[in-house]
PDB file of C-alpha atoms in Angstrom:
ATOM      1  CA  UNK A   1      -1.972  -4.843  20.639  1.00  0.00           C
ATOM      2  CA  UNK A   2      -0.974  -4.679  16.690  1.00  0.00           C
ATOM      3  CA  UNK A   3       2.183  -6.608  15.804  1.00  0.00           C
ATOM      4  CA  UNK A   4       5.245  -4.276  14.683  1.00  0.00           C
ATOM      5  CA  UNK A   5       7.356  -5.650  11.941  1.00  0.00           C
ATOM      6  CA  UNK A   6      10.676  -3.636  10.907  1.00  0.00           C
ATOM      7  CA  UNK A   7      12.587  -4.766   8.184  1.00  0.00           C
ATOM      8  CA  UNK A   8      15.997  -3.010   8.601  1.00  0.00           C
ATOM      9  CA  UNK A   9      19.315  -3.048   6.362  1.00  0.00           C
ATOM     10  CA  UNK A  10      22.292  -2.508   7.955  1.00  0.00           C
ATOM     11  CA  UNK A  11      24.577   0.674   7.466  1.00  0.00           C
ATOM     12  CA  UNK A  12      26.647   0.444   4.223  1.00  0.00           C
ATOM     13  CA  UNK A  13      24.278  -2.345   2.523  1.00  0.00           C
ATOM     14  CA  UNK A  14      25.174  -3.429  -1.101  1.00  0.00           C
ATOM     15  CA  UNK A  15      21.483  -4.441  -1.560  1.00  0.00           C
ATOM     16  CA  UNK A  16      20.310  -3.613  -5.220  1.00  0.00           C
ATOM     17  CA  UNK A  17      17.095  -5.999  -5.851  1.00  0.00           C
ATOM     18  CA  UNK A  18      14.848  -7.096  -3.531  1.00  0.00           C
ATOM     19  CA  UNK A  19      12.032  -9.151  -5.721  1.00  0.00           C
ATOM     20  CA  UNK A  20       8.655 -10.306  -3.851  1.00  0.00           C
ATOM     21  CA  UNK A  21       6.759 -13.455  -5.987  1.00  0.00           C
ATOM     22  CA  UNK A  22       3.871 -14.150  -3.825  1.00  0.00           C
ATOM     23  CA  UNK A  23       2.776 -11.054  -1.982  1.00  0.00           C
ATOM     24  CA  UNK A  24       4.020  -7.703  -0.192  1.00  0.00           C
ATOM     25  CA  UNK A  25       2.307  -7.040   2.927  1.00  0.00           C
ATOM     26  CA  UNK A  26       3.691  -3.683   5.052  1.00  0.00           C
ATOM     27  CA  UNK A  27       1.660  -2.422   8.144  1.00  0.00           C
ATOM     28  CA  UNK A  28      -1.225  -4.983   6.975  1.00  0.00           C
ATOM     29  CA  UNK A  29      -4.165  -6.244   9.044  1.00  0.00           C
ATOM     30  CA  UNK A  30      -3.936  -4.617  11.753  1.00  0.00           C
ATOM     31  CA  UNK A  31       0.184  -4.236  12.255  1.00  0.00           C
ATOM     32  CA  UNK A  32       2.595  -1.462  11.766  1.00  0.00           C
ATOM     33  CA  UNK A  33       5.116  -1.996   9.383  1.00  0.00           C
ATOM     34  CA  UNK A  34       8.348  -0.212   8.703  1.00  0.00           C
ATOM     35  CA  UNK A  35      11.433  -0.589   6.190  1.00  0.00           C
ATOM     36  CA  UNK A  36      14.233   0.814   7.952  1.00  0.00           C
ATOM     37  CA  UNK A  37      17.775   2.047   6.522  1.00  0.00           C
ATOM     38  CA  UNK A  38      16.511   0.846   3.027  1.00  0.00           C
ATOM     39  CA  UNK A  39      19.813   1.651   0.345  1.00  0.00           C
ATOM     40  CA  UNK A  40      19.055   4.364  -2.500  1.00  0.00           C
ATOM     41  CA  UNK A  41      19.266   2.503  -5.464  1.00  0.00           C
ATOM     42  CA  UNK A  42      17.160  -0.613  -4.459  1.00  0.00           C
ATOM     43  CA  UNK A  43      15.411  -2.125  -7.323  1.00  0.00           C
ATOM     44  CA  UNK A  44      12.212  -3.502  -5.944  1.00  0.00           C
ATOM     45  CA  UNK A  45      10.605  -5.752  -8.231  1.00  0.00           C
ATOM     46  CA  UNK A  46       6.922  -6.759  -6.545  1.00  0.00           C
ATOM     47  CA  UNK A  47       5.148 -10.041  -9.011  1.00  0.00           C
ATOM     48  CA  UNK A  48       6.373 -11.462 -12.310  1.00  0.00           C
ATOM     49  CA  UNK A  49       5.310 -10.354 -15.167  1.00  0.00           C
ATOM     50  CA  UNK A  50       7.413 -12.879 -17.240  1.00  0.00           C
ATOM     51  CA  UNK A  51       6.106 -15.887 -15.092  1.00  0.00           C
ATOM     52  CA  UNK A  52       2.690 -14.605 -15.442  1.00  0.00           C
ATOM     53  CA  UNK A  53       2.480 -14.397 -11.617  1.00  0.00           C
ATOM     54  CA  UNK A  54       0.640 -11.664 -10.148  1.00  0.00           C
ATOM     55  CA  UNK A  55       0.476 -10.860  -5.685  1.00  0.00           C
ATOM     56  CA  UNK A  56      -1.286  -8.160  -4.235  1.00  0.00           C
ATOM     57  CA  UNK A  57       0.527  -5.598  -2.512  1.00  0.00           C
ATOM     58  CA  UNK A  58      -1.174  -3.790   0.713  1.00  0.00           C
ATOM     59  CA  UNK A  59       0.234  -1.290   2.337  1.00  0.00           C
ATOM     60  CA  UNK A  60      -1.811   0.289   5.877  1.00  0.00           C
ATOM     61  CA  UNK A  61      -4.734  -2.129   5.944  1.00  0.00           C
ATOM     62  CA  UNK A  62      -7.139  -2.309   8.949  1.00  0.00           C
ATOM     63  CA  UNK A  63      -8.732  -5.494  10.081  1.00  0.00           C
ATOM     64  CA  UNK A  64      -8.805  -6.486  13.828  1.00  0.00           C
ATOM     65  CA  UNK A  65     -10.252  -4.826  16.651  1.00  0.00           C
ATOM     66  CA  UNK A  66      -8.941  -1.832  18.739  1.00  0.00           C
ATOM     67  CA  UNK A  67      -8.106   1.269  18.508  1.00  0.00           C
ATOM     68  CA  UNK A  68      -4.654   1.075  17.061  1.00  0.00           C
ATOM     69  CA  UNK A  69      -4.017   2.052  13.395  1.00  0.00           C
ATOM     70  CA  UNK A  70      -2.692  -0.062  10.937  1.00  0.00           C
ATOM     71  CA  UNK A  71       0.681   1.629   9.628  1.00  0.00           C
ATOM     72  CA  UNK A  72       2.736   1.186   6.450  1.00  0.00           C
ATOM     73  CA  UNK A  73       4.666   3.433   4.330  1.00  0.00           C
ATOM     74  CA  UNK A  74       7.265   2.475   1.554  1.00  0.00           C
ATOM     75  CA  UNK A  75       9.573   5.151  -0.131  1.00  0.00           C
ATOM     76  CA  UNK A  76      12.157   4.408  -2.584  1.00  0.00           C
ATOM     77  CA  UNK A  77      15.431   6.407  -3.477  1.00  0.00           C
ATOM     78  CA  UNK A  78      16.746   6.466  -6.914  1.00  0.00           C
ATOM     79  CA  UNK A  79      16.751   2.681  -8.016  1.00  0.00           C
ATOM     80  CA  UNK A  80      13.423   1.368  -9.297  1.00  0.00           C
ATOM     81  CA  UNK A  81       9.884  -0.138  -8.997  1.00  0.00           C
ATOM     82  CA  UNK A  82       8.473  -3.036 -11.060  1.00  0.00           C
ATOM     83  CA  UNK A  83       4.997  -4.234  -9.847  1.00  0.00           C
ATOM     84  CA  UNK A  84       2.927  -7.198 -11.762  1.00  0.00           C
ATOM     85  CA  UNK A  85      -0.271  -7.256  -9.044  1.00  0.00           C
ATOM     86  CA  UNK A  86      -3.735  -8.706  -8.854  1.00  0.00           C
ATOM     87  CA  UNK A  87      -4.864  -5.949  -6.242  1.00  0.00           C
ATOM     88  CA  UNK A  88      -3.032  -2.623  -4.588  1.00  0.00           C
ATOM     89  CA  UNK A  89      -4.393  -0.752  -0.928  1.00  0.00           C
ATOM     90  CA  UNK A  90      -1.914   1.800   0.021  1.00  0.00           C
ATOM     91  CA  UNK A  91      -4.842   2.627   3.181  1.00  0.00           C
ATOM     92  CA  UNK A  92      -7.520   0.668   3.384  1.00  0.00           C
ATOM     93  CA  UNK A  93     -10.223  -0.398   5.591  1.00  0.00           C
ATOM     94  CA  UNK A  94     -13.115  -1.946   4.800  1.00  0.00           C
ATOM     95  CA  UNK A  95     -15.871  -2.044   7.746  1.00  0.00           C
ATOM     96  CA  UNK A  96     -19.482  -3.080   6.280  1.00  0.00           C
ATOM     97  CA  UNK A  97     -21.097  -5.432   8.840  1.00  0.00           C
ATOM     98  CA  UNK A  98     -20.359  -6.745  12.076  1.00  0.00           C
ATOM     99  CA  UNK A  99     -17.537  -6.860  13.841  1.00  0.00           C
ATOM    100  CA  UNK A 100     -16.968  -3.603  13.204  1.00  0.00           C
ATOM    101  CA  UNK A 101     -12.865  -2.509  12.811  1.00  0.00           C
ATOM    102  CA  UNK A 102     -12.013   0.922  15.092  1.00  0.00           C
ATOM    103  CA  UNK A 103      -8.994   2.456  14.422  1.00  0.00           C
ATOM    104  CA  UNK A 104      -7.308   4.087  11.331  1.00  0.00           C
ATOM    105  CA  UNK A 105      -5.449   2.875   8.720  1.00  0.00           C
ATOM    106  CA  UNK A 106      -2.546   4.882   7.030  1.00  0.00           C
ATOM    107  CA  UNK A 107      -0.698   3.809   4.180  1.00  0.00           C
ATOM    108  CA  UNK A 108       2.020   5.598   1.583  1.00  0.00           C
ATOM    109  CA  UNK A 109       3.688   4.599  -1.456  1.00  0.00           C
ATOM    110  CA  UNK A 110       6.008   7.262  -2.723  1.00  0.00           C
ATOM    111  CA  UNK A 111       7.942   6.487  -5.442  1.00  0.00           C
ATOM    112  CA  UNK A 112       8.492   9.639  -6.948  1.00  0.00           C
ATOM    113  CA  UNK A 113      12.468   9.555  -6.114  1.00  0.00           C
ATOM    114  CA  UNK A 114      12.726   6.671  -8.038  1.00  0.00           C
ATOM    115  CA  UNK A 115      11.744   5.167 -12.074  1.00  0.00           C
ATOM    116  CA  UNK A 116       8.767   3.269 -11.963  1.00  0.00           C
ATOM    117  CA  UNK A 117       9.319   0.794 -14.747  1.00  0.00           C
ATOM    118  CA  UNK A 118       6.020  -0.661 -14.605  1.00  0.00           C
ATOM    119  CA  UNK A 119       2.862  -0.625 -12.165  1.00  0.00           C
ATOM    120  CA  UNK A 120       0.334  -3.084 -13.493  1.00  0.00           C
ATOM    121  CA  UNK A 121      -2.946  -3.845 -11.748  1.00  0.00           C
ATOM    122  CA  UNK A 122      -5.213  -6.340 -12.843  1.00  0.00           C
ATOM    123  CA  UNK A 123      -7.969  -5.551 -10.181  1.00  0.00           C
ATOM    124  CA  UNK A 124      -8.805  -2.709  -7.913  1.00  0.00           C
ATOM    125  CA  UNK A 125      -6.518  -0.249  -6.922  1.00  0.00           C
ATOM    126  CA  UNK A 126      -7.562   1.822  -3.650  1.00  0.00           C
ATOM    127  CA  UNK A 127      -6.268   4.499  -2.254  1.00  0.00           C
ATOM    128  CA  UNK A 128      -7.369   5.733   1.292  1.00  0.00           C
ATOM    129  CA  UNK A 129     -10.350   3.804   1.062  1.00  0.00           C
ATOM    130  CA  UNK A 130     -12.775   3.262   3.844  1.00  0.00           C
ATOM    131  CA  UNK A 131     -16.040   1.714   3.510  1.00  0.00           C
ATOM    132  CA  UNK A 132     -16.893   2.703   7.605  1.00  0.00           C
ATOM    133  CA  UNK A 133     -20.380   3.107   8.756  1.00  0.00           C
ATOM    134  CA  UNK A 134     -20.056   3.126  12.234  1.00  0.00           C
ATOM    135  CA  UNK A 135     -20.015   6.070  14.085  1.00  0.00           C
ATOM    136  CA  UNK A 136     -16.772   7.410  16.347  1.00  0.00           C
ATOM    137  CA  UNK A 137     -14.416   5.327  13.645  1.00  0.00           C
ATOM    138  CA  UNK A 138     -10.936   6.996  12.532  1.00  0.00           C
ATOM    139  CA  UNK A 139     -10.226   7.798   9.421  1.00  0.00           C
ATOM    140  CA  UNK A 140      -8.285   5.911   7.013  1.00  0.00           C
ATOM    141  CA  UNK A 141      -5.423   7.454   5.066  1.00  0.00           C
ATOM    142  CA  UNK A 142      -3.689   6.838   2.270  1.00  0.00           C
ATOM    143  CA  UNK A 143      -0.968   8.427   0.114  1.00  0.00           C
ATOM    144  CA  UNK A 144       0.133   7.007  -3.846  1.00  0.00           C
ATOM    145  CA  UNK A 145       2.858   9.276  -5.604  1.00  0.00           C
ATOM    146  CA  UNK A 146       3.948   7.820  -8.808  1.00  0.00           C
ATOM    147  CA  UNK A 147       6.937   9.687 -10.904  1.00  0.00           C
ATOM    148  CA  UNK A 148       6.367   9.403 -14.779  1.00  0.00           C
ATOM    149  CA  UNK A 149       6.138   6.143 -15.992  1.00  0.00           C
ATOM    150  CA  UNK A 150       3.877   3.437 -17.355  1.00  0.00           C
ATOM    151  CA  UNK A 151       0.753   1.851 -14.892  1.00  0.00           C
ATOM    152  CA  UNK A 152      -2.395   0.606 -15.388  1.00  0.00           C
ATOM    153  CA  UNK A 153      -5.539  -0.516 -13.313  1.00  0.00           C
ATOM    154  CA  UNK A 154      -8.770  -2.170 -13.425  1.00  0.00           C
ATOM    155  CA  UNK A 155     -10.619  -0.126 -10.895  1.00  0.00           C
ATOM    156  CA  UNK A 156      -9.210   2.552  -9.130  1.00  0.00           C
ATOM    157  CA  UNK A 157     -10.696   3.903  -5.940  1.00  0.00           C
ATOM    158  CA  UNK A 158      -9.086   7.218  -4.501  1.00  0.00           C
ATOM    159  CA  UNK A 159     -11.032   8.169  -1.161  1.00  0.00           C
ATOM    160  CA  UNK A 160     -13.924   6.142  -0.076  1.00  0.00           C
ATOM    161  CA  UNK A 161     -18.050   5.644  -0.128  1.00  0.00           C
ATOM    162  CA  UNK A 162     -17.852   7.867   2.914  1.00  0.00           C
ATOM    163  CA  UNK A 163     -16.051  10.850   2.659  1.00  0.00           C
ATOM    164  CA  UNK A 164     -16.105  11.455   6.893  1.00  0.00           C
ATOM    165  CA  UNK A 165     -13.945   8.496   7.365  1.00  0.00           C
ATOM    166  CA  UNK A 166     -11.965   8.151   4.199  1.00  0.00           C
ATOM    167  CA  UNK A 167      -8.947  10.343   2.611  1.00  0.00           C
ATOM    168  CA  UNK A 168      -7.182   9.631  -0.619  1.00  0.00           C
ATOM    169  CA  UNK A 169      -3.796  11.577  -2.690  1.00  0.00           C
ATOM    170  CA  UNK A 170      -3.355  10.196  -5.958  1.00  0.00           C
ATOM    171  CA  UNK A 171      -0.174  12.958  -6.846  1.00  0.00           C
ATOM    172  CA  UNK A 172       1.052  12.181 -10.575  1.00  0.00           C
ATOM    173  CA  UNK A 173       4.801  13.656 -11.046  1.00  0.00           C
ATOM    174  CA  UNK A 174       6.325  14.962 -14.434  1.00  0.00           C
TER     175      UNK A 174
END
């Protein structure tokens, strides 16, 4: 069985930054991940641009056997987003050769209630990607809503080399 992870605030938290420096994993290989009770007006800072220090951020990413999807979905109120990352998979599943991975993965990143002050990628961005072969494998899912604002990429992937097993919303606000 997957591994659940919740990460929950309690009621009336006077959180207002959370900053992650060496990676943000939610829902990844193989778990399910939830943020629970998460304050509006959380500034979530993800990397450091000023240190030069880039992490990759993964949310819904399938890797271990069984049938179980890989869950992870992040939504921010008001506040804002700051993101300085080498690689982003918001759904991702990546099944080429033997052992092969059954079972979805699902990821979302909505961040459209909130200013995005900077999203910068310096590798691949994927978005319900799924590079599945195998037959009888679920599909993988994921879900990137950016409000205006200011990101950049190296590669992006939305959807994946095979369109049975793969789905991918890139939804760009104002």
């Amino acid at each position: 069985a997957p591994s659940t992870g919740v990460l929950e605030f309690a009621a009336g938290s006077m959180l207002t930054n959370v900053v992650v420096t060496n990676g943000f994993y939610l829902g990844a290989y193989g778990g399910i991940g939830r943020i629970e009770g998460l304050p509006a007006g959380v500034h979530l800072t993800v990397g450091d641009a000023a240190a030069n220090t880039r992490c990759e951020m993964i949310i819904g990413h399938k890797t271990v056997t069984g049938g179980v999807a890989a869950q992870g979905a992040l939504s921010l109120t008001n506040g804002g987003f700051r993101a300085y990352l080498s690689s982003l998979m918001v759904g991702y599943h990546k099944d080429a050769e033997p052992p092969y991975y059954y079972g979805s993965s699902v990821g979302s990143l909505d961040l459209t209630k909130t200013t995005l002050t900077m999203m910068d990628v310096s590798g691949d961005t994927f978005v319900g990607y799924s590079s599945k072969t195998n037959p009888g494998a679920n599909k993988t899912y994921g879900y990137l809503l950016l409000p205006p604002g200011n990101a950049r990429t190296g590669r992006l992937y939305v959807g994946g080399s095979n369109a049975s097993y793969s789905y991918g919303l890139l939804e760009l606000h104002g």
